[in-house]
mmCIF file of C-alpha atoms and ligand atoms in Angstrom:
data_model
loop_
_atom_site.group_PDB
_atom_site.id
_atom_site.type_symbol
_atom_site.label_atom_id
_atom_site.label_comp_id
_atom_site.label_asym_id
_atom_site.label_seq_id
_atom_site.Cartn_x
_atom_site.Cartn_y
_atom_site.Cartn_z
ATOM 1 C CA MET X 15 -51.507 -35.029 72.920
ATOM 2 C CA ALA X 16 -49.014 -35.221 75.800
ATOM 3 C CA ARG X 17 -50.658 -32.190 77.423
ATOM 4 C CA LEU X 18 -54.121 -33.733 77.199
ATOM 5 C CA VAL X 19 -52.930 -37.080 78.491
ATOM 6 C CA ALA X 20 -51.109 -35.421 81.418
ATOM 7 C CA ALA X 21 -54.257 -33.444 82.248
ATOM 8 C CA GLY X 22 -56.216 -36.705 82.411
ATOM 9 C CA LYS X 23 -58.433 -35.646 79.521
ATOM 10 C CA LEU X 24 -57.325 -38.260 77.025
ATOM 11 C CA ARG X 25 -56.457 -41.912 77.305
ATOM 12 C CA ALA X 26 -56.264 -44.811 74.896
ATOM 13 C CA THR X 27 -57.411 -48.346 75.475
ATOM 14 C CA THR X 28 -58.140 -51.467 73.482
ATOM 15 C CA ASP X 29 -60.580 -52.588 76.182
ATOM 16 C CA PHE X 30 -64.056 -52.021 74.803
ATOM 17 C CA SER X 31 -65.633 -52.318 78.251
ATOM 18 C CA ALA X 32 -64.571 -48.664 78.652
ATOM 19 C CA LEU X 33 -67.713 -47.995 76.599
ATOM 20 C CA ASN X 34 -69.763 -48.849 79.689
ATOM 21 C CA ASP X 35 -68.824 -45.424 81.061
ATOM 22 C CA ALA X 36 -69.010 -43.547 77.755
ATOM 23 C CA ASP X 37 -72.035 -41.488 76.805
ATOM 24 C CA ALA X 38 -70.644 -40.370 73.458
ATOM 25 C CA VAL X 39 -68.743 -42.447 70.897
ATOM 26 C CA SER X 40 -67.056 -41.328 67.666
ATOM 27 C CA ILE X 41 -65.978 -44.080 65.286
ATOM 28 C CA CYS X 42 -63.076 -43.263 62.948
ATOM 29 C CA VAL X 43 -61.907 -46.673 61.750
ATOM 30 C CA PRO X 44 -60.302 -47.204 58.333
ATOM 31 C CA THR X 45 -62.432 -47.830 55.248
ATOM 32 C CA PRO X 46 -60.032 -49.198 52.634
ATOM 33 C CA LEU X 47 -60.704 -51.182 49.474
ATOM 34 C CA ARG X 48 -60.352 -54.925 49.120
ATOM 35 C CA LYS X 49 -57.895 -56.284 46.525
ATOM 36 C CA THR X 50 -60.880 -56.621 44.196
ATOM 37 C CA GLY X 51 -61.552 -52.870 44.458
ATOM 38 C CA ASP X 52 -64.721 -53.358 46.528
ATOM 39 C CA PRO X 53 -65.282 -51.477 49.819
ATOM 40 C CA ASP X 54 -63.834 -53.174 52.886
ATOM 41 C CA LEU X 55 -66.283 -52.400 55.679
ATOM 42 C CA SER X 56 -64.836 -55.004 58.025
ATOM 43 C CA PHE X 57 -63.476 -52.333 60.412
ATOM 44 C CA ILE X 58 -66.870 -50.646 60.736
ATOM 45 C CA VAL X 59 -68.497 -54.030 61.218
ATOM 46 C CA SER X 60 -66.035 -55.164 63.904
ATOM 47 C CA ALA X 61 -66.189 -51.817 65.750
ATOM 48 C CA THR X 62 -70.008 -52.006 65.685
ATOM 49 C CA ASP X 63 -69.912 -55.614 66.902
ATOM 50 C CA GLU X 64 -67.907 -54.460 69.927
ATOM 51 C CA LEU X 65 -70.176 -51.493 70.422
ATOM 52 C CA VAL X 66 -73.372 -53.535 70.536
ATOM 53 C CA ARG X 67 -72.007 -55.371 73.596
ATOM 54 C CA PHE X 68 -71.863 -52.125 75.563
ATOM 55 C CA VAL X 69 -74.511 -49.886 74.028
ATOM 56 C CA HIS X 70 -76.775 -48.394 76.653
ATOM 57 C CA PRO X 71 -79.611 -45.871 76.829
ATOM 58 C CA GLY X 72 -78.469 -42.263 76.675
ATOM 59 C CA MET X 73 -75.611 -42.990 74.288
ATOM 60 C CA VAL X 74 -74.827 -40.890 71.204
ATOM 61 C CA ILE X 75 -72.795 -42.599 68.484
ATOM 62 C CA VAL X 76 -71.292 -40.828 65.483
ATOM 63 C CA LEU X 77 -69.644 -42.627 62.572
ATOM 64 C CA GLU X 78 -66.882 -40.514 60.968
ATOM 65 C CA SER X 79 -65.321 -43.008 58.553
ATOM 66 C CA THR X 80 -65.815 -42.200 54.894
ATOM 67 C CA THR X 81 -68.215 -44.713 53.371
ATOM 68 C CA TYR X 82 -71.031 -45.210 50.877
ATOM 69 C CA PRO X 83 -74.450 -43.686 51.587
ATOM 70 C CA GLY X 84 -76.564 -45.992 53.702
ATOM 71 C CA THR X 85 -73.789 -47.520 55.823
ATOM 72 C CA THR X 86 -74.832 -45.864 59.100
ATOM 73 C CA ARG X 87 -78.429 -46.998 58.726
ATOM 74 C CA GLU X 88 -78.032 -50.329 56.923
ATOM 75 C CA ILE X 89 -75.066 -51.692 58.846
ATOM 76 C CA MET X 90 -74.735 -49.884 62.160
ATOM 77 C CA LEU X 91 -78.367 -49.232 62.998
ATOM 78 C CA ALA X 92 -79.372 -52.741 61.937
ATOM 79 C CA LYS X 93 -76.809 -54.270 64.329
ATOM 80 C CA LEU X 94 -77.684 -51.905 67.184
ATOM 81 C CA ASN X 95 -81.412 -52.566 66.729
ATOM 82 C CA GLU X 96 -80.844 -56.317 66.949
ATOM 83 C CA THR X 97 -79.674 -55.934 70.566
ATOM 84 C CA GLY X 98 -83.160 -54.832 71.624
ATOM 85 C CA LYS X 99 -81.385 -52.722 74.285
ATOM 86 C CA VAL X 100 -81.980 -49.317 72.729
ATOM 87 C CA SER X 101 -84.453 -47.450 70.549
ATOM 88 C CA VAL X 102 -82.991 -45.034 68.010
ATOM 89 C CA GLY X 103 -84.023 -41.394 68.324
ATOM 90 C CA GLU X 104 -85.647 -42.128 71.650
ATOM 91 C CA ASN X 105 -83.065 -43.343 74.117
ATOM 92 C CA PHE X 106 -79.976 -43.537 71.901
ATOM 93 C CA PHE X 107 -78.808 -41.390 69.052
ATOM 94 C CA LEU X 108 -76.936 -42.361 65.892
ATOM 95 C CA ALA X 109 -75.489 -39.991 63.288
ATOM 96 C CA PHE X 110 -72.888 -39.680 60.546
ATOM 97 C CA SER X 111 -70.382 -36.842 60.390
ATOM 98 C CA PRO X 112 -67.528 -37.000 57.881
ATOM 99 C CA GLU X 113 -63.977 -36.447 58.987
ATOM 100 C CA ARG X 114 -62.598 -33.451 57.109
ATOM 101 C CA VAL X 115 -58.872 -33.439 57.697
ATOM 102 C CA ASP X 116 -56.113 -32.272 55.410
ATOM 103 C CA PRO X 117 -53.035 -33.822 57.035
ATOM 104 C CA GLY X 118 -50.202 -31.390 57.634
ATOM 105 C CA ARG X 119 -52.450 -28.367 57.250
ATOM 106 C CA LYS X 120 -52.136 -25.603 59.854
ATOM 107 C CA ASP X 121 -54.812 -23.047 58.856
ATOM 108 C CA TRP X 122 -57.842 -25.372 58.712
ATOM 109 C CA THR X 123 -57.937 -27.633 61.729
ATOM 110 C CA THR X 124 -60.618 -29.737 63.412
ATOM 111 C CA VAL X 125 -61.745 -26.725 65.465
ATOM 112 C CA ASN X 126 -62.369 -24.286 62.618
ATOM 113 C CA THR X 127 -63.353 -26.632 59.778
ATOM 114 C CA PRO X 128 -67.174 -26.682 59.540
ATOM 115 C CA LYS X 129 -68.585 -30.070 60.535
ATOM 116 C CA VAL X 130 -71.482 -31.616 58.610
ATOM 117 C CA ILE X 131 -73.718 -33.821 60.773
ATOM 118 C CA GLY X 132 -76.742 -35.877 59.737
ATOM 119 C CA GLY X 133 -78.753 -38.071 62.110
ATOM 120 C CA ILE X 134 -80.731 -41.251 61.565
ATOM 121 C CA THR X 135 -83.680 -39.293 62.989
ATOM 122 C CA GLN X 136 -84.067 -35.578 63.618
ATOM 123 C CA ALA X 137 -83.462 -36.105 67.337
ATOM 124 C CA CYS X 138 -80.279 -38.065 66.542
ATOM 125 C CA GLY X 139 -79.004 -35.132 64.466
ATOM 126 C CA GLU X 140 -79.840 -32.623 67.194
ATOM 127 C CA VAL X 141 -78.073 -34.592 69.935
ATOM 128 C CA ALA X 142 -74.954 -35.167 67.798
ATOM 129 C CA CYS X 143 -74.854 -31.461 66.838
ATOM 130 C CA ALA X 144 -75.201 -30.403 70.492
ATOM 131 C CA TRP X 145 -72.262 -32.632 71.394
ATOM 132 C CA TYR X 146 -69.888 -31.580 68.590
ATOM 133 C CA ALA X 147 -70.822 -27.891 68.956
ATOM 134 C CA GLN X 148 -68.988 -27.902 72.279
ATOM 135 C CA ALA X 149 -65.665 -28.316 70.493
ATOM 136 C CA ILE X 150 -66.143 -27.231 66.880
ATOM 137 C CA GLN X 151 -66.788 -23.659 65.800
ATOM 138 C CA LYS X 152 -69.312 -24.272 63.023
ATOM 139 C CA ILE X 153 -71.750 -27.166 62.823
ATOM 140 C CA VAL X 154 -73.668 -27.783 59.596
ATOM 141 C CA PRO X 155 -76.735 -29.905 60.373
ATOM 142 C CA VAL X 156 -78.218 -31.837 57.438
ATOM 143 C CA SER X 157 -81.479 -33.735 57.277
ATOM 144 C CA SER X 158 -80.182 -37.322 57.312
ATOM 145 C CA ALA X 159 -77.150 -39.541 57.784
ATOM 146 C CA GLU X 160 -77.288 -40.332 54.056
ATOM 147 C CA VAL X 161 -76.948 -36.654 53.096
ATOM 148 C CA ALA X 162 -73.891 -36.363 55.344
ATOM 149 C CA GLU X 163 -72.395 -39.571 53.906
ATOM 150 C CA MET X 164 -73.004 -38.407 50.342
ATOM 151 C CA ALA X 165 -71.683 -34.872 51.011
ATOM 152 C CA LYS X 166 -68.288 -36.334 51.918
ATOM 153 C CA LEU X 167 -68.266 -38.404 48.743
ATOM 154 C CA LEU X 168 -69.159 -35.344 46.674
ATOM 155 C CA GLU X 169 -66.228 -33.449 48.224
ATOM 156 C CA ASN X 170 -63.726 -36.187 47.484
ATOM 157 C CA THR X 171 -65.161 -37.102 44.091
ATOM 158 C CA PHE X 172 -64.968 -33.420 43.123
ATOM 159 C CA ARG X 173 -61.257 -33.426 43.887
ATOM 160 C CA MET X 174 -60.603 -36.742 42.198
ATOM 161 C CA ILE X 175 -62.359 -35.730 38.984
ATOM 162 C CA ASN X 176 -60.721 -32.322 38.831
ATOM 163 C CA ILE X 177 -57.315 -33.897 39.362
ATOM 164 C CA GLY X 178 -58.190 -36.348 36.561
ATOM 165 C CA LEU X 179 -59.149 -33.424 34.331
ATOM 166 C CA VAL X 180 -55.951 -31.506 34.983
ATOM 167 C CA ASN X 181 -53.889 -34.679 34.513
ATOM 168 C CA GLU X 182 -55.536 -35.105 31.129
ATOM 169 C CA MET X 183 -54.757 -31.441 30.410
ATOM 170 C CA ALA X 184 -51.097 -32.309 31.068
ATOM 171 C CA LEU X 185 -51.285 -35.213 28.610
ATOM 172 C CA MET X 186 -52.928 -33.001 25.978
ATOM 173 C CA CYS X 187 -50.494 -30.107 26.508
ATOM 174 C CA ASP X 188 -47.615 -32.537 26.097
ATOM 175 C CA ARG X 189 -48.876 -33.510 22.646
ATOM 176 C CA LEU X 190 -49.512 -29.879 21.770
ATOM 177 C CA LYS X 191 -46.082 -28.858 23.138
ATOM 178 C CA ILE X 192 -47.668 -26.278 25.448
ATOM 179 C CA ASP X 193 -46.480 -25.686 29.030
ATOM 180 C CA VAL X 194 -49.385 -26.990 31.158
ATOM 181 C CA TRP X 195 -48.106 -25.231 34.293
ATOM 182 C CA GLU X 196 -48.169 -21.866 32.579
ATOM 183 C CA VAL X 197 -51.659 -22.620 31.257
ATOM 184 C CA ILE X 198 -52.910 -23.443 34.762
ATOM 185 C CA ASP X 199 -51.360 -20.339 36.302
ATOM 186 C CA ALA X 200 -52.903 -18.203 33.587
ATOM 187 C CA ALA X 201 -56.360 -19.767 34.042
ATOM 188 C CA ALA X 202 -56.084 -19.364 37.807
ATOM 189 C CA THR X 203 -55.959 -15.575 37.469
ATOM 190 C CA LYS X 204 -59.709 -15.692 36.763
ATOM 191 C CA PRO X 205 -61.254 -14.442 39.996
ATOM 192 C CA PHE X 206 -64.461 -16.460 39.651
ATOM 193 C CA GLY X 207 -65.645 -19.772 38.208
ATOM 194 C CA PHE X 208 -62.247 -21.487 38.270
ATOM 195 C CA MET X 209 -60.493 -23.507 40.941
ATOM 196 C CA LYS X 210 -56.854 -24.414 40.542
ATOM 197 C CA PHE X 211 -55.823 -28.064 40.511
ATOM 198 C CA THR X 212 -52.379 -29.284 39.510
ATOM 199 C CA PRO X 213 -51.308 -32.416 37.657
ATOM 200 C CA GLY X 214 -48.968 -34.953 39.182
ATOM 201 C CA PRO X 215 -47.643 -38.510 39.097
ATOM 202 C CA GLY X 216 -50.949 -40.011 40.243
ATOM 203 C CA LEU X 217 -53.365 -39.915 43.127
ATOM 204 C CA GLY X 218 -52.309 -40.758 46.660
ATOM 205 C CA GLY X 219 -53.616 -40.934 50.191
ATOM 206 C CA HIS X 220 -56.300 -43.098 51.650
ATOM 207 C CA CYS X 221 -59.150 -40.741 50.657
ATOM 208 C CA ILE X 222 -59.167 -39.293 47.140
ATOM 209 C CA PRO X 223 -58.177 -42.447 45.206
ATOM 210 C CA ILE X 224 -60.474 -44.653 47.290
ATOM 211 C CA ASP X 225 -63.611 -42.891 48.474
ATOM 212 C CA PRO X 226 -65.191 -42.252 45.045
ATOM 213 C CA LEU X 227 -64.909 -45.997 44.406
ATOM 214 C CA TYR X 228 -67.193 -46.569 47.404
ATOM 215 C CA LEU X 229 -69.784 -44.517 45.571
ATOM 216 C CA SER X 230 -69.327 -46.203 42.194
ATOM 217 C CA TRP X 231 -69.512 -49.613 43.893
ATOM 218 C CA LYS X 232 -72.816 -48.706 45.569
ATOM 219 C CA LEU X 233 -74.208 -47.415 42.293
ATOM 220 C CA ARG X 234 -73.162 -50.545 40.400
ATOM 221 C CA ALA X 235 -75.455 -52.500 42.689
ATOM 222 C CA LEU X 236 -78.241 -50.189 41.466
ATOM 223 C CA ASN X 237 -77.359 -50.815 37.799
ATOM 224 C CA TYR X 238 -75.814 -47.389 37.351
ATOM 225 C CA THR X 239 -72.295 -46.683 36.101
ATOM 226 C CA ALA X 240 -70.634 -43.683 37.731
ATOM 227 C CA ARG X 241 -68.961 -42.612 34.489
ATOM 228 C CA PHE X 242 -67.058 -39.523 35.638
ATOM 229 C CA ILE X 243 -65.529 -41.483 38.512
ATOM 230 C CA GLU X 244 -64.431 -44.365 36.288
ATOM 231 C CA LEU X 245 -62.940 -42.072 33.657
ATOM 232 C CA ALA X 246 -61.025 -39.928 36.164
ATOM 233 C CA SER X 247 -59.857 -43.048 37.952
ATOM 234 C CA GLU X 248 -58.533 -44.489 34.686
ATOM 235 C CA ILE X 249 -56.587 -41.319 33.848
ATOM 236 C CA ASN X 250 -55.206 -40.911 37.372
ATOM 237 C CA THR X 251 -54.214 -44.572 37.653
ATOM 238 C CA ASN X 252 -52.235 -44.353 34.436
ATOM 239 C CA MET X 253 -50.177 -41.334 35.495
ATOM 240 C CA PRO X 254 -47.346 -43.398 37.045
ATOM 241 C CA ARG X 255 -46.929 -45.163 33.691
ATOM 242 C CA TYR X 256 -46.776 -41.803 31.957
ATOM 243 C CA VAL X 257 -44.062 -40.663 34.385
ATOM 244 C CA VAL X 258 -42.054 -43.775 33.520
ATOM 245 C CA THR X 259 -42.283 -42.955 29.798
ATOM 246 C CA LYS X 260 -40.975 -39.467 30.630
ATOM 247 C CA VAL X 261 -37.998 -41.012 32.444
ATOM 248 C CA GLN X 262 -37.422 -43.313 29.485
ATOM 249 C CA ASP X 263 -37.597 -40.400 27.011
ATOM 250 C CA GLY X 264 -35.250 -38.250 29.096
ATOM 251 C CA LEU X 265 -32.672 -41.029 29.325
ATOM 252 C CA ASN X 266 -33.096 -41.798 25.636
ATOM 253 C CA ASP X 267 -32.232 -38.194 24.760
ATOM 254 C CA GLN X 268 -28.990 -38.695 26.673
ATOM 255 C CA GLY X 269 -28.312 -41.932 24.803
ATOM 256 C CA LYS X 270 -29.106 -44.216 27.746
ATOM 257 C CA PRO X 271 -31.563 -47.089 28.089
ATOM 258 C CA LEU X 272 -33.786 -47.259 31.169
ATOM 259 C CA LYS X 273 -32.574 -50.785 31.828
ATOM 260 C CA GLY X 274 -29.473 -50.589 33.972
ATOM 261 C CA SER X 275 -29.721 -46.824 34.564
ATOM 262 C CA GLN X 276 -29.630 -45.493 38.118
ATOM 263 C CA VAL X 277 -32.854 -43.698 38.945
ATOM 264 C CA LEU X 278 -33.325 -41.759 42.180
ATOM 265 C CA VAL X 279 -36.916 -41.072 43.220
ATOM 266 C CA LEU X 280 -37.309 -37.991 45.405
ATOM 267 C CA GLY X 281 -40.274 -38.068 47.775
ATOM 268 C CA ALA X 282 -42.190 -41.235 48.594
ATOM 269 C CA ALA X 283 -45.053 -39.816 50.696
ATOM 270 C CA TYR X 284 -48.234 -39.105 48.767
ATOM 271 C CA LYS X 285 -48.006 -35.359 49.388
ATOM 272 C CA PRO X 286 -45.451 -32.814 50.603
ATOM 273 C CA ASP X 287 -44.216 -32.560 54.170
ATOM 274 C CA ILE X 288 -45.997 -35.595 55.593
ATOM 275 C CA ASP X 289 -44.938 -39.218 56.147
ATOM 276 C CA ASP X 290 -48.052 -40.976 54.792
ATOM 277 C CA LEU X 291 -47.262 -43.574 52.133
ATOM 278 C CA ARG X 292 -50.782 -44.895 51.645
ATOM 279 C CA GLU X 293 -51.628 -45.287 47.946
ATOM 280 C CA SER X 294 -48.627 -43.107 47.102
ATOM 281 C CA PRO X 295 -47.889 -42.983 43.363
ATOM 282 C CA ALA X 296 -44.191 -43.182 44.279
ATOM 283 C CA LEU X 297 -44.715 -46.876 45.016
ATOM 284 C CA ASP X 298 -46.184 -47.448 41.551
ATOM 285 C CA VAL X 299 -43.458 -45.439 39.829
ATOM 286 C CA ILE X 300 -40.714 -47.328 41.703
ATOM 287 C CA GLY X 301 -42.338 -50.680 40.861
ATOM 288 C CA LEU X 302 -42.717 -49.861 37.162
ATOM 289 C CA LEU X 303 -39.148 -48.572 36.892
ATOM 290 C CA LYS X 304 -37.814 -51.720 38.552
ATOM 291 C CA LYS X 305 -39.832 -53.944 36.230
ATOM 292 C CA LYS X 306 -38.147 -52.249 33.306
ATOM 293 C CA GLY X 307 -34.731 -52.978 34.753
ATOM 294 C CA ALA X 308 -33.830 -49.578 36.234
ATOM 295 C CA LEU X 309 -31.673 -49.546 39.371
ATOM 296 C CA VAL X 310 -33.973 -47.589 41.641
ATOM 297 C CA GLU X 311 -33.256 -45.814 44.914
ATOM 298 C CA TYR X 312 -35.346 -43.265 46.744
ATOM 299 C CA HIS X 313 -34.984 -40.446 49.220
ATOM 300 C CA ASP X 314 -37.620 -39.058 51.531
ATOM 301 C CA PRO X 315 -36.868 -37.106 54.713
ATOM 302 C CA TYR X 316 -40.127 -38.384 56.246
ATOM 303 C CA VAL X 317 -40.048 -42.010 55.101
ATOM 304 C CA PRO X 318 -36.928 -43.885 56.296
ATOM 305 C CA SER X 319 -37.958 -47.148 54.673
ATOM 306 C CA LEU X 320 -40.722 -48.579 52.544
ATOM 307 C CA ARG X 321 -41.913 -51.903 51.269
ATOM 308 C CA GLN X 322 -42.287 -52.205 47.509
ATOM 309 C CA GLU X 323 -43.855 -55.579 46.751
ATOM 310 C CA ASP X 324 -41.370 -58.021 48.379
ATOM 311 C CA ASP X 325 -38.515 -55.533 48.673
ATOM 312 C CA VAL X 326 -37.745 -53.323 51.645
ATOM 313 C CA MET X 327 -36.021 -50.152 50.506
ATOM 314 C CA HIS X 328 -34.282 -47.540 52.660
ATOM 315 C CA SER X 329 -34.071 -43.856 51.959
ATOM 316 C CA VAL X 330 -30.556 -43.090 50.690
ATOM 317 C CA PRO X 331 -28.429 -41.616 53.501
ATOM 318 C CA ASP X 332 -26.655 -38.901 51.511
ATOM 319 C CA LEU X 333 -29.144 -37.124 49.280
ATOM 320 C CA MET X 334 -26.742 -34.950 47.321
ATOM 321 C CA ALA X 335 -24.244 -37.770 46.736
ATOM 322 C CA SER X 336 -27.045 -39.911 45.312
ATOM 323 C CA VAL X 337 -28.350 -37.032 43.189
ATOM 324 C CA GLY X 338 -24.876 -36.632 41.710
ATOM 325 C CA GLN X 339 -24.568 -40.361 40.965
ATOM 326 C CA ALA X 340 -27.999 -40.964 39.461
ATOM 327 C CA ASP X 341 -28.586 -41.072 35.722
ATOM 328 C CA CYS X 342 -32.007 -39.611 36.407
ATOM 329 C CA VAL X 343 -33.657 -37.939 39.412
ATOM 330 C CA VAL X 344 -37.467 -38.130 39.468
ATOM 331 C CA ILE X 345 -39.277 -35.633 41.688
ATOM 332 C CA ILE X 346 -42.465 -37.358 42.816
ATOM 333 C CA THR X 347 -43.221 -35.457 46.024
ATOM 334 C CA ASN X 348 -42.182 -31.827 46.317
ATOM 335 C CA HIS X 349 -41.230 -31.720 50.005
ATOM 336 C CA SER X 350 -40.457 -28.143 51.006
ATOM 337 C CA SER X 351 -37.171 -29.082 52.707
ATOM 338 C CA TYR X 352 -35.480 -29.981 49.419
ATOM 339 C CA ASP X 353 -32.992 -27.504 47.969
ATOM 340 C CA TYR X 354 -34.226 -27.721 44.391
ATOM 341 C CA SER X 355 -31.621 -25.440 42.867
ATOM 342 C CA ALA X 356 -28.816 -27.566 44.385
ATOM 343 C CA ILE X 357 -30.535 -30.719 43.122
ATOM 344 C CA LEU X 358 -30.857 -29.259 39.632
ATOM 345 C CA GLU X 359 -27.248 -28.120 39.711
ATOM 346 C CA SER X 360 -25.777 -31.544 40.442
ATOM 347 C CA ALA X 361 -28.261 -33.835 38.657
ATOM 348 C CA ARG X 362 -27.624 -35.137 35.138
ATOM 349 C CA LEU X 363 -31.309 -35.396 34.331
ATOM 350 C CA VAL X 364 -34.413 -34.410 36.316
ATOM 351 C CA VAL X 365 -37.962 -35.544 35.639
ATOM 352 C CA ASP X 366 -40.106 -33.032 37.523
ATOM 353 C CA THR X 367 -43.675 -34.266 38.005
ATOM 354 C CA ARG X 368 -44.682 -31.435 40.382
ATOM 355 C CA ASN X 369 -43.170 -28.334 38.837
ATOM 356 C CA ALA X 370 -40.937 -28.216 41.914
ATOM 357 C CA LEU X 371 -38.174 -26.550 39.877
ATOM 358 C CA LYS X 372 -40.552 -23.812 38.728
ATOM 359 C CA THR X 373 -39.122 -21.579 35.993
ATOM 360 C CA SER X 374 -35.600 -22.992 36.390
ATOM 361 C CA GLY X 375 -36.940 -26.253 34.974
ATOM 362 C CA LYS X 376 -38.389 -24.547 31.911
ATOM 363 C CA ASN X 377 -36.447 -24.795 28.653
ATOM 364 C CA ASN X 378 -33.677 -26.541 30.557
ATOM 365 C CA PRO X 379 -32.206 -29.352 28.458
ATOM 366 C CA LYS X 380 -31.616 -31.576 31.470
ATOM 367 C CA VAL X 381 -35.160 -31.214 32.811
ATOM 368 C CA VAL X 382 -38.223 -33.127 31.627
ATOM 369 C CA ARG X 383 -41.439 -31.664 33.013
ATOM 370 C CA LEU X 384 -44.876 -33.234 33.255
HETATM 371 N N1 NAD Y 3 -56.763 -39.180 58.063
HETATM 372 C C1 NAD Y 3 -57.385 -38.300 57.316
HETATM 373 O O1 NAD Y 3 -56.820 -37.327 56.878
HETATM 374 C C2 NAD Y 3 -58.848 -38.468 56.948
HETATM 375 C C3 NAD Y 3 -59.524 -37.401 56.351
HETATM 376 C C4 NAD Y 3 -60.861 -37.555 56.015
HETATM 377 C C5 NAD Y 3 -61.482 -38.768 56.244
HETATM 378 N N2 NAD Y 3 -60.792 -39.819 56.807
HETATM 379 C C6 NAD Y 3 -61.500 -41.059 57.020
HETATM 380 O O2 NAD Y 3 -61.418 -41.428 58.378
HETATM 381 C C7 NAD Y 3 -61.345 -42.860 58.489
HETATM 382 C C8 NAD Y 3 -60.130 -43.261 59.292
HETATM 383 O O3 NAD Y 3 -58.960 -42.838 58.597
HETATM 384 P P1 NAD Y 3 -57.550 -42.715 59.312
HETATM 385 O O4 NAD Y 3 -56.615 -42.111 58.345
HETATM 386 O O5 NAD Y 3 -57.714 -42.072 60.640
HETATM 387 O O6 NAD Y 3 -57.224 -44.280 59.505
HETATM 388 P P2 NAD Y 3 -56.069 -44.931 60.376
HETATM 389 O O7 NAD Y 3 -55.848 -46.270 59.794
HETATM 390 O O8 NAD Y 3 -54.923 -43.984 60.516
HETATM 391 O O9 NAD Y 3 -56.680 -45.045 61.842
HETATM 392 C C9 NAD Y 3 -57.767 -45.851 62.121
HETATM 393 C C10 NAD Y 3 -57.749 -46.294 63.597
HETATM 394 O O10 NAD Y 3 -58.794 -47.233 63.790
HETATM 395 C C11 NAD Y 3 -58.357 -48.238 64.669
HETATM 396 N N3 NAD Y 3 -59.194 -49.424 64.511
HETATM 397 C C12 NAD Y 3 -59.202 -50.308 63.486
HETATM 398 N N4 NAD Y 3 -60.164 -51.232 63.684
HETATM 399 C C13 NAD Y 3 -60.769 -50.936 64.837
HETATM 400 C C14 NAD Y 3 -61.834 -51.520 65.567
HETATM 401 N N5 NAD Y 3 -62.476 -52.591 65.139
HETATM 402 N N6 NAD Y 3 -62.205 -50.915 66.714
HETATM 403 C C15 NAD Y 3 -61.582 -49.809 67.137
HETATM 404 N N7 NAD Y 3 -60.571 -49.216 66.503
HETATM 405 C C16 NAD Y 3 -60.166 -49.771 65.373
HETATM 406 C C17 NAD Y 3 -56.919 -48.437 64.274
HETATM 407 O O11 NAD Y 3 -56.187 -49.049 65.310
HETATM 408 C C18 NAD Y 3 -56.460 -46.992 64.008
HETATM 409 O O12 NAD Y 3 -55.993 -46.388 65.185
HETATM 410 C C19 NAD Y 3 -61.337 -43.402 57.067
HETATM 411 O O13 NAD Y 3 -62.655 -43.741 56.706
HETATM 412 C C20 NAD Y 3 -60.879 -42.213 56.266
HETATM 413 O O14 NAD Y 3 -61.346 -42.277 54.934
HETATM 414 C C21 NAD Y 3 -59.499 -39.677 57.191
#
């Protein structure tokens, strides 16, 4: 970023009049859920409201925010049309192209990840593709903005449902007293027709737990229940509760109640080696443990502090001292910087929700695995 800024190629501004000089606009605003679980499109709406003030002939506009099919046409195009300043597909071009980013990933970056682009009209798609092709190695044109919007939701729904399935596998294996991690590794040796997903303490991030709900919301309005999404969502949402029962069981086996026990949560970010807390299951696990009277602390090398309901918590300063003091250590996020064998060595009890301890956690009386 510093290099691009120094070279005069990149600058940031909150002054929308900069759009007067822009021929091409990408919109990547957040698309969260409201408290009620409905899509919150207010960021797309406010960005479009600013845009309509400065839209001019010759402009190409691409929405990248994940959203339900129809948003680009029903919300953005409708507002842009109202200005009477431009005519879509003729003197301005509007398209949707989903952001496909896996934060922290080094092998698949913006440059080499294929980019799906769908225009409001064919000309819109062609102009947007011509623009993005200057920077991205592979462009995948599709026939409409709606196809591009829906393709992103298929990608994320696919992940959400498969994570739900493998989480349910973990619940079933627990009852059957079978090691789910060994089952998954065995199944993953099949060279075709299987894709490996792993269970965990619940879904996190601003995409996988949220985006499929944009789709189910849209379908509800059409009197259709997106059953797979609702089922997977129910299983995934309950995983933090399941983790808490594992902590309770582990402590129980050592003759301790959860209430009053010191519990150290390792990893607060929603996935390893990043600092993103959004929708992290760690927040749910911490909240549930506190409600049951546990004395909870956390450690995360990437997250110095966090807000859990009304409480601000700080990552413990001395990891190994806290591991040694805790009645139970719960591994929620398997950051690669942790020395898991040292943690196992000094902990009294470890609940490992990510198989971070690998085989050393297996058949170990002080380890409870998911
Ligand atoms: N980050 C990812 O890994 C990722 C991956 C795939 C898809 N997405 C999608 O991309 C979208 C953005 O996600 P994000 O993680 O970058 O969100 P973010 O919250 O990190 O960033 C959004 C940016 O939009 C700005 N913003 C908010 N309202 C605005 C407005 N009215 N006008 C102009 N700017 C405004 C904010 O200041 C912020 O800089 C979401 O729809 C998300 O689902 C993100």
